[in-house]
Coordinates of C-alpha atoms and ligand atoms in Angstrom, one line a residue:
M516 CA -8.9 -7.5 -13.8
R517 CA -7.3 -9.5 -16.6
V518 CA -9.6 -12.0 -18.2
R519 CA -9.3 -14.2 -21.2
F520 CA -11.4 -16.1 -23.7
A521 CA -9.7 -19.2 -24.8
P522 CA -11.6 -21.0 -27.5
S523 CA -10.5 -24.3 -29.1
P524 CA -11.1 -23.6 -32.8
T525 CA -13.0 -26.7 -33.7
G526 CA -15.5 -25.0 -35.9
A527 CA -18.2 -22.3 -35.5
L528 CA -18.4 -20.3 -32.3
H529 CA -21.3 -21.8 -30.3
I530 CA -23.8 -19.9 -28.2
G531 CA -22.2 -21.1 -25.0
G532 CA -18.8 -20.0 -26.1
A533 CA -20.2 -16.6 -27.2
R534 CA -21.7 -16.2 -23.7
T535 CA -18.4 -17.0 -22.1
A536 CA -16.7 -14.5 -24.3
L537 CA -19.3 -11.8 -23.6
Y538 CA -19.1 -12.3 -19.8
N539 CA -15.3 -11.9 -19.9
W540 CA -15.5 -8.9 -22.1
L541 CA -18.1 -7.2 -19.9
L542 CA -15.8 -7.8 -16.8
A543 CA -12.8 -6.4 -18.6
R544 CA -14.7 -3.3 -19.9
G545 CA -16.5 -2.8 -16.6
S546 CA -13.3 -2.8 -14.6
G547 CA -11.0 -1.0 -17.0
G548 CA -9.0 -4.3 -17.2
A549 CA -7.8 -6.3 -20.2
F550 CA -9.6 -8.9 -22.3
V551 CA -7.1 -11.4 -23.7
L552 CA -7.8 -13.7 -26.7
R553 CA -6.0 -17.0 -26.7
I554 CA -6.6 -19.6 -29.3
E555 CA -6.2 -23.1 -27.9
D556 CA -5.0 -24.6 -31.1
T557 CA -2.8 -27.4 -29.9
D558 CA -5.0 -30.0 -31.7
R559 CA -3.4 -29.4 -35.0
E560 CA -5.9 -31.5 -37.0
R561 CA -9.0 -29.6 -35.9
S562 CA -7.4 -26.2 -35.5
T563 CA -7.4 -25.2 -39.1
P564 CA -6.9 -21.5 -40.2
E565 CA -10.6 -21.6 -41.4
N566 CA -11.8 -22.5 -37.9
V567 CA -9.7 -19.8 -36.3
A568 CA -11.0 -17.3 -38.8
Q569 CA -14.6 -18.3 -38.0
I570 CA -14.1 -17.6 -34.3
I571 CA -12.5 -14.3 -34.9
D572 CA -15.2 -13.4 -37.4
A573 CA -17.9 -14.3 -34.9
L574 CA -16.3 -12.2 -32.1
E575 CA -16.0 -9.2 -34.5
W576 CA -19.6 -9.5 -35.5
L577 CA -20.6 -9.5 -31.8
E578 CA -18.3 -6.5 -31.4
L579 CA -16.4 -8.1 -28.6
D580 CA -13.0 -6.5 -29.1
W581 CA -9.9 -7.8 -27.4
D582 CA -6.9 -5.9 -25.9
E583 CA -4.2 -8.6 -26.3
G584 CA -3.8 -11.4 -28.7
P585 CA -5.0 -13.5 -30.5
F586 CA -2.2 -15.6 -29.0
S587 CA -1.7 -19.1 -30.4
Q588 CA -1.3 -21.7 -27.7
A589 CA 0.5 -24.0 -30.1
E590 CA 3.2 -21.3 -30.8
R591 CA 3.9 -21.2 -27.0
R592 CA 5.1 -24.7 -27.0
P593 CA 8.7 -23.8 -26.1
R594 CA 7.4 -22.1 -22.9
H595 CA 5.4 -25.2 -22.1
E596 CA 8.4 -27.4 -22.5
E597 CA 10.4 -25.2 -20.3
A598 CA 7.7 -25.4 -17.6
I599 CA 7.8 -29.2 -17.9
R600 CA 11.6 -29.2 -17.4
Q601 CA 11.3 -27.0 -14.4
L602 CA 8.7 -29.3 -12.8
R603 CA 10.9 -32.3 -13.3
E604 CA 13.9 -30.5 -12.0
S605 CA 12.1 -29.4 -8.9
G606 CA 10.8 -32.9 -8.3
H607 CA 7.1 -32.0 -8.8
A608 CA 7.0 -34.1 -11.8
Y609 CA 8.7 -37.4 -12.9
E610 CA 9.1 -39.6 -15.9
H611 CA 7.0 -42.6 -16.3
E612 CA 7.3 -44.8 -19.5
G613 CA 8.7 -41.8 -21.3
A614 CA 5.7 -39.5 -20.4
T615 CA 5.9 -36.9 -17.6
R616 CA 3.5 -37.0 -14.7
L617 CA 2.7 -34.5 -12.0
R618 CA 3.1 -35.8 -8.4
V619 CA -0.2 -35.5 -6.6
P620 CA 0.1 -36.0 -2.8
D621 CA -1.9 -38.8 -1.3
E622 CA -3.1 -36.7 1.5
G623 CA -4.9 -33.4 1.6
R624 CA -7.2 -31.6 -0.8
T625 CA -7.3 -28.8 -3.4
V626 CA -10.1 -26.3 -2.9
V627 CA -11.4 -24.3 -5.8
R628 CA -13.0 -21.1 -4.5
D629 CA -15.5 -20.5 -7.3
A630 CA -17.1 -17.1 -7.5
I631 CA -20.4 -18.7 -8.6
R632 CA -20.5 -22.1 -6.9
G633 CA -18.6 -21.3 -3.7
E634 CA -16.0 -23.8 -2.5
I635 CA -15.5 -27.0 -4.5
V636 CA -13.4 -29.5 -2.7
F637 CA -11.2 -32.1 -4.5
E638 CA -9.7 -34.8 -2.3
H639 CA -6.2 -35.7 -3.5
S640 CA -6.9 -39.4 -2.8
A641 CA -9.3 -39.2 -5.8
I642 CA -6.8 -37.7 -8.2
D643 CA -4.0 -39.8 -9.6
D644 CA -0.6 -38.5 -10.7
F645 CA -1.6 -37.1 -14.0
T646 CA 0.2 -36.8 -17.3
I647 CA 1.4 -33.3 -18.3
A648 CA 3.6 -34.3 -21.3
R649 CA 3.4 -37.3 -23.7
S650 CA 6.5 -39.5 -24.3
D651 CA 7.3 -37.4 -27.4
G652 CA 7.6 -34.4 -25.1
S653 CA 4.4 -32.7 -26.3
P654 CA 2.6 -30.8 -23.5
L655 CA -0.9 -31.8 -22.4
Y656 CA -3.9 -29.5 -22.2
N657 CA -3.9 -28.7 -18.4
L658 CA -0.2 -27.9 -18.5
A659 CA -0.6 -25.5 -21.4
V660 CA -3.6 -23.7 -19.9
A661 CA -2.0 -23.4 -16.5
V662 CA 1.3 -22.0 -17.9
D663 CA -0.6 -19.6 -20.2
D664 CA -2.9 -18.3 -17.5
I665 CA 0.2 -17.6 -15.4
D666 CA 2.3 -16.0 -18.2
M667 CA -0.7 -13.9 -19.3
R668 CA -1.2 -12.7 -15.8
I669 CA -4.8 -13.7 -15.8
T670 CA -6.6 -12.6 -12.6
H671 CA -10.0 -14.3 -13.2
V672 CA -10.7 -17.4 -15.2
V673 CA -14.3 -17.4 -16.3
R674 CA -15.3 -20.4 -18.3
G675 CA -17.9 -23.1 -18.8
D676 CA -18.5 -25.5 -16.0
D677 CA -17.6 -28.4 -18.2
H678 CA -14.0 -27.4 -17.1
I679 CA -14.5 -27.8 -13.4
S680 CA -12.7 -31.2 -13.2
N681 CA -9.7 -29.6 -14.9
T682 CA -9.4 -26.8 -12.4
P683 CA -7.8 -28.6 -9.4
R684 CA -5.2 -30.0 -11.8
Q685 CA -4.4 -26.6 -13.2
L686 CA -4.2 -25.2 -9.6
M687 CA -1.7 -27.9 -8.7
I688 CA 0.5 -27.2 -11.8
M689 CA 0.5 -23.5 -11.0
R690 CA 1.4 -24.0 -7.4
A691 CA 4.1 -26.5 -8.3
L692 CA 5.5 -23.8 -10.6
G693 CA 5.5 -21.4 -7.6
H694 CA 2.5 -19.2 -8.6
E695 CA -0.6 -18.3 -6.8
P696 CA -3.6 -19.2 -9.0
P697 CA -6.1 -16.6 -10.3
A698 CA -9.8 -16.6 -9.2
Y699 CA -12.2 -18.9 -10.9
A700 CA -15.8 -18.7 -12.0
H701 CA -17.5 -21.6 -13.8
L702 CA -20.6 -20.7 -15.8
P703 CA -23.7 -22.8 -15.8
L704 CA -24.5 -25.0 -18.7
L705 CA -26.9 -23.9 -21.4
H706 CA -30.0 -26.0 -22.0
G707 CA -32.7 -25.8 -24.7
P708 CA -36.4 -25.1 -23.7
D709 CA -36.9 -28.9 -23.4
G710 CA -34.3 -29.0 -20.6
K711 CA -31.7 -30.9 -22.6
K712 CA -28.2 -29.7 -23.2
L713 CA -28.2 -27.1 -25.9
S714 CA -27.5 -28.4 -29.4
K715 CA -28.4 -27.8 -33.1
R716 CA -31.8 -29.4 -32.5
H717 CA -32.8 -26.2 -30.6
G718 CA -32.3 -23.9 -33.7
A719 CA -29.5 -21.6 -34.4
A720 CA -26.8 -22.9 -32.1
S721 CA -23.8 -20.9 -33.5
V722 CA -23.1 -17.2 -33.8
Q723 CA -22.8 -17.6 -37.6
A724 CA -26.3 -19.2 -37.7
L725 CA -27.6 -16.3 -35.6
R726 CA -26.1 -13.8 -38.0
E727 CA -27.5 -15.6 -41.0
A728 CA -30.9 -15.8 -39.4
G729 CA -30.9 -12.0 -39.2
Y730 CA -30.4 -11.2 -35.6
L731 CA -28.7 -7.9 -34.6
P732 CA -25.5 -8.2 -32.6
E733 CA -26.7 -5.7 -29.9
A734 CA -29.8 -7.9 -29.4
V735 CA -27.7 -11.0 -29.2
R736 CA -25.5 -9.4 -26.6
N737 CA -28.4 -8.4 -24.5
Y738 CA -30.0 -11.9 -24.8
L739 CA -26.7 -13.8 -24.1
A740 CA -26.1 -11.6 -21.1
L741 CA -29.4 -12.8 -19.6
L742 CA -28.4 -16.5 -20.0
G743 CA -27.4 -17.1 -16.4
W744 CA -27.2 -13.5 -15.3
G745 CA -29.8 -11.0 -14.2
Y746 CA -29.6 -7.5 -12.7
D747 CA -33.0 -7.8 -10.9
D748 CA -36.1 -9.9 -11.5
T749 CA -37.7 -7.6 -14.0
T750 CA -35.3 -5.7 -16.3
T751 CA -34.9 -7.4 -19.7
F752 CA -33.5 -4.7 -21.9
F753 CA -30.0 -3.4 -21.3
T754 CA -27.9 -1.3 -23.6
T755 CA -24.4 -2.6 -23.9
E756 CA -23.2 0.4 -21.7
E757 CA -25.7 -0.7 -19.0
L758 CA -24.4 -4.3 -19.2
I759 CA -20.8 -3.1 -18.8
E760 CA -21.8 -1.1 -15.8
R761 CA -24.0 -3.7 -14.1
F762 CA -22.6 -7.0 -14.9
S763 CA -21.1 -8.9 -12.0
L764 CA -20.2 -12.5 -11.3
E765 CA -22.1 -12.4 -8.0
R766 CA -25.4 -12.3 -9.9
V767 CA -24.6 -15.3 -12.2
S768 CA -26.8 -18.2 -11.3
K769 CA -25.6 -21.7 -10.5
S770 CA -28.4 -23.5 -12.4
P771 CA -28.5 -24.2 -16.1
A772 CA -29.7 -21.3 -18.2
V773 CA -32.2 -21.9 -21.0
F774 CA -31.6 -20.7 -24.5
D775 CA -35.0 -20.0 -26.1
E776 CA -34.8 -18.8 -29.7
Q777 CA -38.4 -17.6 -29.5
K778 CA -37.4 -15.1 -26.8
L779 CA -34.4 -14.0 -28.7
R780 CA -36.7 -13.4 -31.8
W781 CA -39.0 -11.3 -29.7
M782 CA -36.2 -9.3 -28.2
N783 CA -34.6 -8.9 -31.6
G784 CA -37.9 -7.5 -33.0
R785 CA -37.9 -4.9 -30.3
Y786 CA -34.3 -3.8 -31.1
L787 CA -35.2 -3.8 -34.8
R788 CA -38.1 -1.5 -34.4
E789 CA -35.9 1.0 -32.6
L790 CA -33.4 1.3 -35.4
D791 CA -34.0 4.3 -37.6
V792 CA -35.1 3.3 -41.1
G793 CA -31.8 4.3 -42.7
E794 CA -29.8 2.1 -40.4
L795 CA -32.2 -0.8 -40.8
R796 CA -32.0 -0.4 -44.5
R797 CA -28.1 -0.5 -44.4
R798 CA -28.2 -3.6 -42.4
L799 CA -30.7 -5.3 -44.7
E800 CA -28.7 -4.4 -47.7
R801 CA -25.6 -5.8 -46.2
L802 CA -27.4 -9.1 -45.3
L803 CA -29.2 -9.4 -48.7
G804 CA -26.4 -8.0 -50.8
R805 CA -28.7 -5.7 -52.8
E806 CA -30.2 -2.3 -52.7
L807 CA -33.6 -1.8 -51.2
P808 CA -36.1 1.1 -51.5
R809 CA -36.4 3.0 -48.3
E810 CA -40.2 2.9 -48.2
A811 CA -40.3 -0.9 -48.5
V812 CA -38.0 -1.1 -45.4
A813 CA -40.2 1.4 -43.5
V814 CA -43.3 -0.5 -44.3
A815 CA -41.9 -3.9 -43.2
Q816 CA -40.2 -2.6 -40.0
E817 CA -43.2 -3.0 -37.8
K818 CA -43.7 -6.7 -38.7
M819 CA -40.2 -8.0 -38.7
Q820 CA -38.5 -9.8 -35.9
T821 CA -35.3 -10.6 -37.7
L822 CA -33.6 -9.1 -40.8
A823 CA -34.2 -12.4 -42.5
D824 CA -38.0 -11.8 -42.2
F825 CA -37.7 -8.9 -44.6
W826 CA -37.6 -10.7 -47.9
P827 CA -40.4 -13.3 -47.4
L828 CA -42.5 -10.5 -45.9
A829 CA -41.8 -7.6 -48.1
G830 CA -39.8 -8.8 -51.1
F831 CA -42.9 -8.2 -53.2
L832 CA -42.4 -4.5 -52.7
V833 CA -39.1 -4.8 -54.5
E834 CA -39.9 -7.2 -57.3
R835 CA -42.9 -9.2 -58.6
R836 CA -43.3 -12.7 -57.3
D837 CA -45.2 -15.8 -58.4
Y838 CA -48.5 -16.6 -56.7
D839 CA -48.4 -19.0 -53.8
E840 CA -50.9 -21.4 -55.3
K841 CA -52.4 -22.4 -52.0
A842 CA -53.1 -18.8 -51.1
W843 CA -54.5 -18.1 -54.5
G844 CA -56.9 -21.1 -54.3
K845 CA -58.0 -20.1 -50.8
V846 CA -58.7 -16.5 -51.5
M847 CA -59.7 -16.2 -55.1
R848 CA -63.3 -17.6 -54.9
D849 CA -66.8 -16.6 -54.0
G850 CA -67.0 -13.2 -55.5
A851 CA -63.3 -12.3 -54.7
V852 CA -62.6 -11.7 -58.4
E853 CA -65.5 -9.2 -58.6
N854 CA -64.4 -7.5 -55.5
L855 CA -60.9 -7.2 -56.9
A856 CA -62.2 -5.7 -60.2
R857 CA -64.2 -3.2 -58.2
A858 CA -61.1 -2.3 -56.1
R859 CA -59.1 -1.8 -59.3
E860 CA -61.7 0.8 -60.5
A861 CA -61.7 2.6 -57.1
L862 CA -57.9 2.7 -56.9
A863 CA -57.6 4.0 -60.4
G864 CA -59.3 7.1 -59.2
T865 CA -57.7 7.5 -55.8
E866 CA -55.9 10.9 -55.5
P867 CA -53.4 11.4 -54.0
F868 CA -52.3 7.8 -54.0
D869 CA -51.0 7.7 -50.4
T870 CA -51.8 5.4 -47.4
K871 CA -54.5 7.6 -46.0
H872 CA -56.4 7.9 -49.3
V873 CA -55.9 4.3 -50.3
E874 CA -57.4 3.3 -46.9
E875 CA -60.4 5.6 -47.4
T876 CA -61.0 4.3 -50.8
L877 CA -60.9 0.7 -49.8
R878 CA -63.0 1.1 -46.7
R879 CA -65.6 3.0 -48.6
L880 CA -65.7 0.1 -51.1
V881 CA -66.2 -2.4 -48.3
D882 CA -69.2 -0.5 -47.1
E883 CA -70.7 -0.1 -50.6
L884 CA -70.3 -3.8 -51.3
G885 CA -71.6 -4.7 -47.9
V886 CA -68.9 -7.4 -47.4
K887 CA -66.3 -8.1 -44.8
P888 CA -63.1 -6.1 -45.0
K889 CA -61.1 -9.2 -45.7
D890 CA -63.2 -10.0 -48.7
V891 CA -61.7 -7.0 -50.4
F892 CA -58.3 -6.8 -48.7
Q893 CA -57.2 -10.4 -49.2
P894 CA -57.7 -10.6 -53.0
I895 CA -55.7 -7.4 -53.3
R896 CA -53.0 -8.8 -51.0
V897 CA -52.7 -12.0 -53.1
A898 CA -52.7 -9.9 -56.3
I899 CA -49.9 -7.6 -55.2
S900 CA -47.8 -10.0 -53.0
G901 CA -48.7 -13.4 -54.2
T902 CA -49.5 -14.5 -50.6
T903 CA -51.8 -13.8 -47.7
V904 CA -49.1 -12.5 -45.5
S905 CA -47.8 -9.0 -46.0
P906 CA -47.3 -5.7 -44.1
G907 CA -50.3 -3.5 -43.8
I908 CA -52.4 -3.6 -47.0
F909 CA -52.9 0.2 -47.3
E910 CA -49.2 1.0 -46.8
S911 CA -48.2 -1.8 -49.2
V912 CA -50.5 -0.6 -51.9
A913 CA -49.4 3.0 -51.4
T914 CA -45.7 2.0 -51.4
L915 CA -46.1 0.0 -54.7
G916 CA -47.7 3.1 -56.2
R917 CA -50.7 3.3 -58.5
S918 CA -49.3 2.0 -61.8
E919 CA -47.5 -1.1 -60.3
T920 CA -50.5 -1.9 -58.1
L921 CA -52.9 -1.7 -61.1
A922 CA -50.6 -3.7 -63.3
R923 CA -50.5 -6.5 -60.7
V924 CA -54.2 -6.4 -60.1
D925 CA -54.7 -6.6 -63.9
A926 CA -52.4 -9.6 -64.1
A927 CA -54.4 -11.3 -61.3
L928 CA -57.7 -10.6 -63.0
R929 CA -56.3 -12.0 -66.2
R930 CA -55.1 -15.1 -64.4
A931 CA -58.6 -15.5 -62.7
G932 CA -60.3 -15.1 -66.2
A933 CA -58.0 -17.8 -67.6
D934 CA -58.8 -20.0 -64.6
Q935 CA -62.5 -19.7 -65.3
A936 CA -62.3 -20.3 -69.0
Ligands
LIG1079 N1 -10.2 -24.2 -24.8 C1 -11.3 -24.5 -23.9 C2 -12.6 -24.6 -24.6 O1 -12.7 -24.2 -25.7 C3 -11.4 -23.4 -22.8 C4 -10.4 -23.5 -21.8 C5 -10.5 -22.5 -20.7 O2 -11.3 -21.5 -20.8 O3 -9.8 -22.7 -19.8 O4 -13.5 -25.3 -24.1

């Protein structure tokens, strides 16, 4: 199997393109074949070096490595011109007002045998002679793709189904050049959860946005694989090795697949909890560009779904933070300050200052005061984190350590005193 990914570098790599790349890569790896990367950069205005770099960068982040390329389609122009000459000389194409057109017979039909959709029939009576080169001699899209797929000895063209109407034209060009075309598979469109075509409205629509939002490439691969493909009706988690082994075009669905970022978040959370703390810490440090204490990472791991969740959730374990005024106003009332003062006393004497003993201390205090647990825990939470959302309160207090916890509680008590005065 020789497959290719042939993006037009018009900006970021979108989810749909990433799925196309992944499916091709899985087919190549699963068959011991080759994955060819071809950059379709003939639109010189949009195909900037930055856009090409973005695509390459996104593929590298997804860890989809290619065996051949990246080839520039624009640089292959002499080959495309040669094919145009050949088609004119053989009579398959002719000149019309300076441009070159391919002759499409009035009779008959071109049948695309699609691995996913079955036979798709195109009646020639519905296809006009079409342009393959402009009057300045520059080759058109379908010509370039057909010639490149032949020259690169592609055996399976797997791409989005927005290309279906191009396929009969590419088949005609290949046959006119004397080649048998490869097999084709057109992947179903991607929709958002609302049933509309996938766009930015549905959240992170590009690979770059997914990376910045803190998803793990292995979770993204797993999730993308399931957009239109399934092994059975129940299995959701696949290692990349399992995907390579099990993926096949036969099990790709014809109907549109739904990209649901909430599902990806959930799946990513599962992957994230399986990382060992050291690895999670490395990835967080890379994303945030700073060093992080191991204990803070360990404490946050249970509650994170993406790497980007770490800082809002657990940044207070790394540095002090201003109070969220809404949280402060909601929590610091009706005896909360007294409870906080009592908690300070109790924590000052907790020995050793670890999660287990902090928990015992605070639960005992709750009993003594005859209040609800949250009447003691929430004021502490606001005092140490500035907000009402944090990882487990006992772990958080123990991770901060006695002196930092007491210092923050004291600061909160001072603030409460000033508020009252
Ligand atoms: N360059 C086309 C695109 O980005 C893909 C062409 C193909 O796969 O044949 O949509």
